[in-house]
CSV table of C-alpha atoms and ligand atoms in Angstrom, one decimal:
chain,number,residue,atom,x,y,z
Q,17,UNK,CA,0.0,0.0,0.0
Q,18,UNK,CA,1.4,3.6,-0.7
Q,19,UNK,CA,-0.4,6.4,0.7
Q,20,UNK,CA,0.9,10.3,-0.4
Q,21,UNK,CA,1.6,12.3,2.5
Q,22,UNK,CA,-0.3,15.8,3.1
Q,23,UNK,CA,0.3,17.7,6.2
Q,24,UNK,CA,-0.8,20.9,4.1
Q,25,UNK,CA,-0.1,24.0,6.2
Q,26,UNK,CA,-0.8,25.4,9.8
Q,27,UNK,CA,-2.0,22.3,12.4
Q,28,UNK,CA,-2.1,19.9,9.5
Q,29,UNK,CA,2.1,20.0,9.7
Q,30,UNK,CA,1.0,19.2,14.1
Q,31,UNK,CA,-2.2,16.7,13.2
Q,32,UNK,CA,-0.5,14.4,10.5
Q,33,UNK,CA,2.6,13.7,12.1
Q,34,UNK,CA,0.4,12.7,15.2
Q,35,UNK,CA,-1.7,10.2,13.3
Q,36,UNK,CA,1.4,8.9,11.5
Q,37,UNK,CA,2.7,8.0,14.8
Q,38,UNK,CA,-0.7,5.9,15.1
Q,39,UNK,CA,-0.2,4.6,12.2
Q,40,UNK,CA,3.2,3.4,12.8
Q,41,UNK,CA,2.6,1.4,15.4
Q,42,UNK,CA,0.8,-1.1,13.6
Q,43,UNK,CA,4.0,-2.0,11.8
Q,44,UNK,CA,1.9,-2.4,8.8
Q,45,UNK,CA,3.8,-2.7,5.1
Q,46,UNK,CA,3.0,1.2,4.1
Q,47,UNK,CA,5.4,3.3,2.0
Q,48,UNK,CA,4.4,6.9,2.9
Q,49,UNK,CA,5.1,9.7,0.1
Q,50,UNK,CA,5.3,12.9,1.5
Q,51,UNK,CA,4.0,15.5,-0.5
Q,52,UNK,CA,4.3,19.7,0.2
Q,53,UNK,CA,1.3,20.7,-1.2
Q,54,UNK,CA,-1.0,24.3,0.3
Q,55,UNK,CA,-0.1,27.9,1.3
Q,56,UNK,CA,3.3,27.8,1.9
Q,57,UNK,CA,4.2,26.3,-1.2
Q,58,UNK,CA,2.1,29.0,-2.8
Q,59,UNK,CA,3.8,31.4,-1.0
Q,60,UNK,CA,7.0,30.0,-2.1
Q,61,UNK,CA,6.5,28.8,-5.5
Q,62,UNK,CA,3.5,30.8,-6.7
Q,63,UNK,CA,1.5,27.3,-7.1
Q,64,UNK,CA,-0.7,26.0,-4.0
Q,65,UNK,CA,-0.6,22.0,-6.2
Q,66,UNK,CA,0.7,21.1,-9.3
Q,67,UNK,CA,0.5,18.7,-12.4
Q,68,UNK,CA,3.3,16.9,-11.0
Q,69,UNK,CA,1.6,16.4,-7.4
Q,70,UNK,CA,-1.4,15.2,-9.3
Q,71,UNK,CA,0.7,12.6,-10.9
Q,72,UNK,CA,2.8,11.6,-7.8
Q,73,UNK,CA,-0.7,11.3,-5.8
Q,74,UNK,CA,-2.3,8.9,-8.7
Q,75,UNK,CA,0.7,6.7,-8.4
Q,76,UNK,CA,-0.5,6.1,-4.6
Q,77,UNK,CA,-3.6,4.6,-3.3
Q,78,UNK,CA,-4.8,6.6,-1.1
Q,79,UNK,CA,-3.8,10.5,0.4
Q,80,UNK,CA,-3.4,11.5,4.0
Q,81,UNK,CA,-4.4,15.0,4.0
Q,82,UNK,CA,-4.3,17.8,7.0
Q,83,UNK,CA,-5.7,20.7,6.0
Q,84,UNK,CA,-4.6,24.1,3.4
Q,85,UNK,CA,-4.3,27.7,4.3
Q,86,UNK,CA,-6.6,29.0,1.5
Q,87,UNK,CA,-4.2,31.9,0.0
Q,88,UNK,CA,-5.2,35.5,-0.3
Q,89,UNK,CA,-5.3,35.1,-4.1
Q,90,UNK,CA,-8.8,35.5,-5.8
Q,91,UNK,CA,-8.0,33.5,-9.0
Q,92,UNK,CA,-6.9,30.5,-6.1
Q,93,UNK,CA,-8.7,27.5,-7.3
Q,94,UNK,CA,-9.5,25.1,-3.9
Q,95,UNK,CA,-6.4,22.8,-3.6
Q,96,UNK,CA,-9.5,20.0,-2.6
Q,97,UNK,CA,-12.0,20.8,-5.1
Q,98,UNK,CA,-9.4,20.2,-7.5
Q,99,UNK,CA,-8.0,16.8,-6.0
Q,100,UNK,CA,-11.4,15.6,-5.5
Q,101,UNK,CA,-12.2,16.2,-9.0
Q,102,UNK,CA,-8.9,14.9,-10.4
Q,103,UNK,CA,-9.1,11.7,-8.3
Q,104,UNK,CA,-12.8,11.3,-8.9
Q,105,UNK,CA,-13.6,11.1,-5.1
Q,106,UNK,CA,-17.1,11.2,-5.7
Q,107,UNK,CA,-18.5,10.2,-2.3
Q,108,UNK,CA,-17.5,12.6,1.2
Q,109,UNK,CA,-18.4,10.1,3.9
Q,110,UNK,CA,-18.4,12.2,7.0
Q,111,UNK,CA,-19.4,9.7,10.1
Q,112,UNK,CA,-21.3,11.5,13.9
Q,113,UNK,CA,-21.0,9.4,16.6
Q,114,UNK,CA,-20.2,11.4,20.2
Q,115,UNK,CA,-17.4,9.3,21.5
Q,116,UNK,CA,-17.4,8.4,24.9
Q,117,UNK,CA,-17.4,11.3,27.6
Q,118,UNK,CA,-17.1,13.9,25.1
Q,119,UNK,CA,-19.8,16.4,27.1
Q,120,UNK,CA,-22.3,17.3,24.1
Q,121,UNK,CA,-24.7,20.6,24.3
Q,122,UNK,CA,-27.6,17.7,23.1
Q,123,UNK,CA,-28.3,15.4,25.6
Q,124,UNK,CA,-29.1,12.3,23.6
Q,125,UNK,CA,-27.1,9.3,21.7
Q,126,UNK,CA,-26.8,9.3,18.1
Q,127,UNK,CA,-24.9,7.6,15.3
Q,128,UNK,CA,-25.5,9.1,11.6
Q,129,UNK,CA,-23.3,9.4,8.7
Q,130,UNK,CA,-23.7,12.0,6.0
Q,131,UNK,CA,-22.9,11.2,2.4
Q,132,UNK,CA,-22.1,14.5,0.6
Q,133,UNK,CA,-21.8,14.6,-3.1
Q,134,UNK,CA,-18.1,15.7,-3.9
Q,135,UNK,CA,-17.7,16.8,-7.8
Q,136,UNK,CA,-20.6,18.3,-8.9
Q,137,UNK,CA,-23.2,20.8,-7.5
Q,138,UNK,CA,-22.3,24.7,-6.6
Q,139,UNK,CA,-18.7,23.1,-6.5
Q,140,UNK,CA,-18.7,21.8,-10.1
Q,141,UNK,CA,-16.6,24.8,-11.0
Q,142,UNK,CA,-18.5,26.4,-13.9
Q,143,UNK,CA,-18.8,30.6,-12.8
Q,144,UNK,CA,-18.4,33.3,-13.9
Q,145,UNK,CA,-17.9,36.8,-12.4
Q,146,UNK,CA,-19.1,40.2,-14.3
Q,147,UNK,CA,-19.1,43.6,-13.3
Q,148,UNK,CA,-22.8,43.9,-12.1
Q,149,UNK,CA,-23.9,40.1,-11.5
Q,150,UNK,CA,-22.3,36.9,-10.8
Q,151,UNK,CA,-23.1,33.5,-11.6
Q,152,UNK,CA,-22.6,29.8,-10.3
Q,153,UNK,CA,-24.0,26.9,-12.1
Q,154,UNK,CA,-25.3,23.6,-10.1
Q,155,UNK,CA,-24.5,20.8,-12.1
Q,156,UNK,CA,-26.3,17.7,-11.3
Q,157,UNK,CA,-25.7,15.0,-13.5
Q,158,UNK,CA,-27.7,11.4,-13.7
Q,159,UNK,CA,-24.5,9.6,-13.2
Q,160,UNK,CA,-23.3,11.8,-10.1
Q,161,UNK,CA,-26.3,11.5,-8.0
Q,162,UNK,CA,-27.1,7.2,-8.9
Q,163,UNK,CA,-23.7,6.9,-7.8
Q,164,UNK,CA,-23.7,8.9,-4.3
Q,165,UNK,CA,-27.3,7.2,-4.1
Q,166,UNK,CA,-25.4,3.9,-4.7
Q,167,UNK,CA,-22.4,4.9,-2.4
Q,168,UNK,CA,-25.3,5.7,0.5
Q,169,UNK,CA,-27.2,2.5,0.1
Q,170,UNK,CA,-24.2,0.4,0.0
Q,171,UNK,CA,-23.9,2.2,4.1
Q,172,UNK,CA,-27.4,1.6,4.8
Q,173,UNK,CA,-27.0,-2.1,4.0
Q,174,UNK,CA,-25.2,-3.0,6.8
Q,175,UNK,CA,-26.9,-0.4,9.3
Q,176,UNK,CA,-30.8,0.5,9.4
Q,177,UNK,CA,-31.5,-0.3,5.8
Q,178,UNK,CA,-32.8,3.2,5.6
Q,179,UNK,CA,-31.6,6.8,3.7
Q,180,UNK,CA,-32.3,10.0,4.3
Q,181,UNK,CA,-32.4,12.4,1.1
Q,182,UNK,CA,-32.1,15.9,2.1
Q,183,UNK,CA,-32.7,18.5,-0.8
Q,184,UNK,CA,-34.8,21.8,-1.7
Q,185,UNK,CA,-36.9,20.3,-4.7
Q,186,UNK,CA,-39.8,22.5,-3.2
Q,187,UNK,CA,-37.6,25.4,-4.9
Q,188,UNK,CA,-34.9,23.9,-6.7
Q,189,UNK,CA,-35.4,21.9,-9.7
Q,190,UNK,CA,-32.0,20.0,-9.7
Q,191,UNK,CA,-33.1,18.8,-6.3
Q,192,UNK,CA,-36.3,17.4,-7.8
Q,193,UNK,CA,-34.0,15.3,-10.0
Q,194,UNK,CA,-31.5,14.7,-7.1
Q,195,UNK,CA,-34.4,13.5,-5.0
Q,196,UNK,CA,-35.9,11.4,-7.6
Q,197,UNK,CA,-32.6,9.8,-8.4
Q,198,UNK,CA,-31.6,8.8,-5.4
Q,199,UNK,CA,-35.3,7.5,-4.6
Q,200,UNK,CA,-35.4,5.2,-7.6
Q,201,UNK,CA,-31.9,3.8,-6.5
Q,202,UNK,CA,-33.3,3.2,-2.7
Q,203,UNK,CA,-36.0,1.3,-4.8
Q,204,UNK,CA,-34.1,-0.5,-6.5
Q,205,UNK,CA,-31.1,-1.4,-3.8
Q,206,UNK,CA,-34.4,-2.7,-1.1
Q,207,UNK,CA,-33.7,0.4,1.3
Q,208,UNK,CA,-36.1,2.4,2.6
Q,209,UNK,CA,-36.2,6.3,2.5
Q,210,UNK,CA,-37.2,9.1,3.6
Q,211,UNK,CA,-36.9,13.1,2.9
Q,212,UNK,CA,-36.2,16.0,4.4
Q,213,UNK,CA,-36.1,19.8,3.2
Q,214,UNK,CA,-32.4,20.9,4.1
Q,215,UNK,CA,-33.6,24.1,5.9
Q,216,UNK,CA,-35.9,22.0,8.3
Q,217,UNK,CA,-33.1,19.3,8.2
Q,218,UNK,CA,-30.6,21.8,9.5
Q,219,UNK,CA,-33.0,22.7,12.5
Q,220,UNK,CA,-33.8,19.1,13.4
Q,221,UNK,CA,-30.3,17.6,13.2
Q,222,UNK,CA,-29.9,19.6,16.7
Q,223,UNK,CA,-33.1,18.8,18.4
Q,224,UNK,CA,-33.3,15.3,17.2
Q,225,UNK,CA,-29.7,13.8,15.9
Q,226,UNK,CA,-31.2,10.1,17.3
Q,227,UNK,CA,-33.4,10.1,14.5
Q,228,UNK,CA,-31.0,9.7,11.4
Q,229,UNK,CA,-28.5,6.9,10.3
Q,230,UNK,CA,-27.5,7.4,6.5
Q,231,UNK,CA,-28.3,10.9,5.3
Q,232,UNK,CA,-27.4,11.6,1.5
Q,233,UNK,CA,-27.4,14.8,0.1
Q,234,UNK,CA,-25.9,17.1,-3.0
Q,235,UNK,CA,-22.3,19.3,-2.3
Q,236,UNK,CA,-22.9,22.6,-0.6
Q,237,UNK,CA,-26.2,21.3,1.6
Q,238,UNK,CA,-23.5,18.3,2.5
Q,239,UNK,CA,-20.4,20.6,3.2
Q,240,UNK,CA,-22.4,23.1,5.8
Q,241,UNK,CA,-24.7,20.2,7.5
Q,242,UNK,CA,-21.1,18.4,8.2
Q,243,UNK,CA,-20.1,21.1,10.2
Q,244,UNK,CA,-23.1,21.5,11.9
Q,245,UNK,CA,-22.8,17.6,12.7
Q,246,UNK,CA,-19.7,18.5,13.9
Q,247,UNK,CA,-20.9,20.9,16.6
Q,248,UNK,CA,-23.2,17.9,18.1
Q,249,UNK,CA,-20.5,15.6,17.9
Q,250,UNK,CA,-17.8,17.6,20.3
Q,251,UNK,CA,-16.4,19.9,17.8
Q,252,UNK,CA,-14.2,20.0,14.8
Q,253,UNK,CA,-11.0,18.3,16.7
Q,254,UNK,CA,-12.9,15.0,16.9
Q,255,UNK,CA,-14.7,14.7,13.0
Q,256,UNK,CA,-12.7,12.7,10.4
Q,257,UNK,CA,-14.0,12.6,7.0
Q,258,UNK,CA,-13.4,9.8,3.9
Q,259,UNK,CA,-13.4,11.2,0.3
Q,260,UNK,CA,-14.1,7.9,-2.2
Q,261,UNK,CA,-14.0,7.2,-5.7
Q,262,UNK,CA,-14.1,4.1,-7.6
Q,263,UNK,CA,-10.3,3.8,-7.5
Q,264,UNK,CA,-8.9,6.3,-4.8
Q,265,UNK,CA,-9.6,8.0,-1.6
Q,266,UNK,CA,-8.4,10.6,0.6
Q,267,UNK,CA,-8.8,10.8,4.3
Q,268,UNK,CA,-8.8,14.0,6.0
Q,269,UNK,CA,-10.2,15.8,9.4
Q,270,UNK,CA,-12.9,18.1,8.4
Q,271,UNK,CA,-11.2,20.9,10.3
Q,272,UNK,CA,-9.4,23.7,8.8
Q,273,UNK,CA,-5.8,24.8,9.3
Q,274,UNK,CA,-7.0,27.0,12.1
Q,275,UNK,CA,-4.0,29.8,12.3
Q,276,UNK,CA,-4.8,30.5,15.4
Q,277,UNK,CA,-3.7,27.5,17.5
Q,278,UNK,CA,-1.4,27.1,14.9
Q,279,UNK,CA,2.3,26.1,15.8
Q,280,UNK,CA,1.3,26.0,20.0
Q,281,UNK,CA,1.3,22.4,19.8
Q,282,UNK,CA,-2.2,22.2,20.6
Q,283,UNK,CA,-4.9,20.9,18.2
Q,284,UNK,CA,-6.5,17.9,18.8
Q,285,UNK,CA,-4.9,15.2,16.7
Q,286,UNK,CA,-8.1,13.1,17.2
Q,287,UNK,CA,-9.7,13.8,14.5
Q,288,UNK,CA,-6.6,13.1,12.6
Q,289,UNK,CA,-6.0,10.1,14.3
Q,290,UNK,CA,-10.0,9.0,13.8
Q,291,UNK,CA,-9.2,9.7,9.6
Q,292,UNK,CA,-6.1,6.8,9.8
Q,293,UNK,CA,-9.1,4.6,11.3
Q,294,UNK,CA,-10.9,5.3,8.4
Q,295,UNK,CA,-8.3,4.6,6.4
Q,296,UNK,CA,-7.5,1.7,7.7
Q,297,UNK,CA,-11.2,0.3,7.0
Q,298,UNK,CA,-11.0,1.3,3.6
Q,299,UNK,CA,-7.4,-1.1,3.1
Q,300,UNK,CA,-9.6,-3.6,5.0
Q,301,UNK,CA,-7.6,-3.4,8.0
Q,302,UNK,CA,-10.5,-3.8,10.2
Q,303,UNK,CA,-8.9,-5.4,13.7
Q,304,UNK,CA,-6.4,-2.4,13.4
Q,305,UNK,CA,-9.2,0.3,12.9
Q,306,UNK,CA,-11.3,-1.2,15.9
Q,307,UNK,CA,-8.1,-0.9,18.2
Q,308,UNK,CA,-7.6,2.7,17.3
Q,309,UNK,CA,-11.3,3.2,18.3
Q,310,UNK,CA,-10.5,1.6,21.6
Q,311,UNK,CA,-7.4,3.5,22.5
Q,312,UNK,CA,-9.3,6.9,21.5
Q,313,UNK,CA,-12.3,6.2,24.0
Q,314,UNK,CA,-10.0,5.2,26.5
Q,315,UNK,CA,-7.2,7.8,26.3
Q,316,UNK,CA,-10.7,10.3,26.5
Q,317,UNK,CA,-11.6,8.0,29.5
Q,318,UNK,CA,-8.3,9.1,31.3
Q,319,UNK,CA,-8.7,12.7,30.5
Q,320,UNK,CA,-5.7,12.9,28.2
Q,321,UNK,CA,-7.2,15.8,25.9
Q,322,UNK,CA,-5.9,19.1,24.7
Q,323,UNK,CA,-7.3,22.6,25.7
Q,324,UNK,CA,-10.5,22.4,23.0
Q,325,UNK,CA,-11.8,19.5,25.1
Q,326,UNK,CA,-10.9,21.4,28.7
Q,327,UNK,CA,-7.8,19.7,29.3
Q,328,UNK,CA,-4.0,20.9,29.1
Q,329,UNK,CA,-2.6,18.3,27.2
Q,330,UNK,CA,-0.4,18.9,24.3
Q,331,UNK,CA,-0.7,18.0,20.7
Q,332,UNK,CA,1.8,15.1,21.3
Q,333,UNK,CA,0.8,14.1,24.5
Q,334,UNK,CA,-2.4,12.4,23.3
Q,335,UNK,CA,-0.9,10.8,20.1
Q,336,UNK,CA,1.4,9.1,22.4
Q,337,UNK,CA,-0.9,7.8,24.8
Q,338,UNK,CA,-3.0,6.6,21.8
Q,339,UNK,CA,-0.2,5.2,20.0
Q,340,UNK,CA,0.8,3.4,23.3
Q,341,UNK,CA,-2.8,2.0,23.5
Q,342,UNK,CA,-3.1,0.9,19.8
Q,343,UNK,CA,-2.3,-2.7,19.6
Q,344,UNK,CA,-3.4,-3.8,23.1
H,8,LIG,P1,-10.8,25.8,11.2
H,8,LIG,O1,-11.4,24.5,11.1
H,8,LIG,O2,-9.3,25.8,10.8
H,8,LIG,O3,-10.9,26.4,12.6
H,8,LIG,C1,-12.1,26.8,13.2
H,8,LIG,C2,-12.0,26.8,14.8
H,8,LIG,O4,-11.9,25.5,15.3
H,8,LIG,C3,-10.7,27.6,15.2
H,8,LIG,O5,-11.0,28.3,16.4
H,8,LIG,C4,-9.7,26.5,15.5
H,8,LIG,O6,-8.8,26.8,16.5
H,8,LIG,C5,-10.6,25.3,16.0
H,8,LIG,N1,-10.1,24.0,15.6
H,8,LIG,C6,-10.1,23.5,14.4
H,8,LIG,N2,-9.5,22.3,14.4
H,8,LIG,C7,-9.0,22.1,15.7
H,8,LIG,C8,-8.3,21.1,16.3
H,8,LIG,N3,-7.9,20.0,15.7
H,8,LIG,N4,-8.0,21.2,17.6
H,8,LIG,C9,-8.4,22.3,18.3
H,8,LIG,N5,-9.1,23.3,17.7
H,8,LIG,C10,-9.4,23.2,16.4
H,8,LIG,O7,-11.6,26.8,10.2
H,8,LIG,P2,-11.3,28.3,9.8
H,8,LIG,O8,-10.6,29.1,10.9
H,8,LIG,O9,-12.5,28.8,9.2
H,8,LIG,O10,-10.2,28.2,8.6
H,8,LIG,C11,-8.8,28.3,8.7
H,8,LIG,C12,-8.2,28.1,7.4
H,8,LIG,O11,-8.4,26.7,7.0
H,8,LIG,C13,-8.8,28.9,6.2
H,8,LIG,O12,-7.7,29.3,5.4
H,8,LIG,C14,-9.7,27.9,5.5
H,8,LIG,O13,-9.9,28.3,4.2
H,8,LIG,C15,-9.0,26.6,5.7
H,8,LIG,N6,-9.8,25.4,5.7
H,8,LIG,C16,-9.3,24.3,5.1
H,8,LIG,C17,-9.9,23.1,5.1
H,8,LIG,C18,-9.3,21.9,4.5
H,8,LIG,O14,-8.1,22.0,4.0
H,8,LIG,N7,-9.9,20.8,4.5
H,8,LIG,C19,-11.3,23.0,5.7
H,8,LIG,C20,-11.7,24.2,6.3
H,8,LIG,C21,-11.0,25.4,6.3
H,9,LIG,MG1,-16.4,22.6,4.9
């Protein structure tokens, strides 16, 4: 297995190295590429990701990513957007579960995963930007949304046998098509389904999280309920994130590079640390992912967190004691 290396900039560079050191101790056959890809090679070279990235990252199998700066540029194309879109990672598989004493501001249990669209919708790149008006094109193609529709029954298979389509065809006529795509491939997969509106979705994600397992949705309506998700969940330190395609994938936290822990030695590697599990699942590694699961809830159990979680635990700190745990 070779997996390319992206710390990307700010607490990615702190986050990676922590969940590499995870990694490691499974003494697993991995060669790791490490690849400087973000703001400071912007800064430094004038390009955030180039061609020969591109090509170094499709000679892998899968990418380890931290997280990019987004540079003060305004013809800066998103360093993700594009890697999604080059590597055909058409699924974002972004799992809520609140691990164990994580204090929540909901009071009940819940375990959902949201399946976000990932090349196509506002995000599919065709704009354009006049004097007086701007416009952004939602492209939602028959092949994109049967195969996030497939992607999110495959889920529901295993779990409740049951998706939740979350759209705005009441307004929005690509979301009538979404919706109705994604229906006909519940029909046809034997899963059950259910809709929601996303405004009403993003108000009862809070009150009632308990009531959702597999929750599919189109690009934008998927990128903002994930960070809602992440807010029940314990915060963006905790949430890791798959991107799949038929032939790649990249794991990544769904946190930013947040400049202003940045270098303190600080940020939760958790989440970091919970996107090697995913990893890990996806190579089939499953005994390995389960342990890293175990050594997270109990490390939390011990009260071995950083200052986002109340503690004053460093960066490295909880990597350790994970890494320590792994294994056992
Ligand atoms: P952010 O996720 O970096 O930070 C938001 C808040 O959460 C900050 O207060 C930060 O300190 C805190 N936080 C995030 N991760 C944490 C962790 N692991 N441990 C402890 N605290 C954590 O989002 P923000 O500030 O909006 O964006 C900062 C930069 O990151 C921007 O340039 C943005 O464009 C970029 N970004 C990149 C992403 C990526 O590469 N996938 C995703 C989101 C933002
Ligand atoms: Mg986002």
């Amino acid at each position: 297995m070779k997996i390319a290396i992206v710390p990307g900039d700010g607490i990615g560079k702190e986050v990676i190295p922590a969940a590499l050191s995870v990694l490691d101790a499974f003494g697993l056959d991995i060669e790791k590429i490490p690849l400087e890809i973000g703001y400071g090679k912007w800064k430094r070279t004038g390009s955030a990701l180039t061609d020969d990235d591109i090509n170094l990252i499709k000679d892998c199998d899968c990418v380890l990513f931290g997280a990019i700066t987004t540079p003060p540029d305004p013809n800066y194309r998103s360093v993700l957007v594009r890697l999604r879109k080059e590597l055909d990672l058409y699924a974002n598989i972004r799992p809520f579960s609140p691990l164990k004493t994580v204090k929540l501001p909901c009071a009940k249990k819940f375990d959902f995963v949201i399946v976000r669209e990932n090349t196509e919708g506002m995000y599919s790149g065709v704009e354009e930007l006049h004097e007086d008006a701007a416009y952004t094109t939602r492209v939602l193609t028959r092949k994109g949304c049967e195969r996030i529709a497939e992607r999110a029954c495959a889920l529901a298979k295993p779990r409740k046998k049951n998706i939740t389509v979350v759209h705005k065809a009441n307004v929005l006529k690509s979301d009538s098509f979404f919706r109705d795509v994604c229906t006909g491939v519940a029909k046809r997969n034997g899963i059950s389904y259910n809709e929601m509106l996303v405004d009403a979705m993003a108000y009862d994600l809070i009150l009632r999280p308990e009531k959702y397992d597999v929750i599919v949705t189109t690009n934008l309506f998927g990128d903002i309920l994930s960070d809602e998700a992440a807010a029940i969940a314990g915060g963006l330190g905790l949430c890791p994130s798959a991107n799949v395609g038929d032939r790649y994938a990249l794991f990544e936290p769904i946190h930013g590079s947040a400049p202003d822990i940045a270098g303190k030695g600080i940020a939760n590697p958790i989440a970091a640390i919970l996107s090697v599990r995913m990893m890990l699942e996806w190579m089939g590694e499953m005994e390995s992912a389960k342990s890293i699961s175990r050594a997270v809830d109990n490390v939390l159990q011990q009260g071995i967190v950083t200052p986002d979680m109340g503690g004053s635990y460093s960066t490295v700190d909880v990597s350790d004691a994970i890494a320590k745990m792994v294994n056992r």
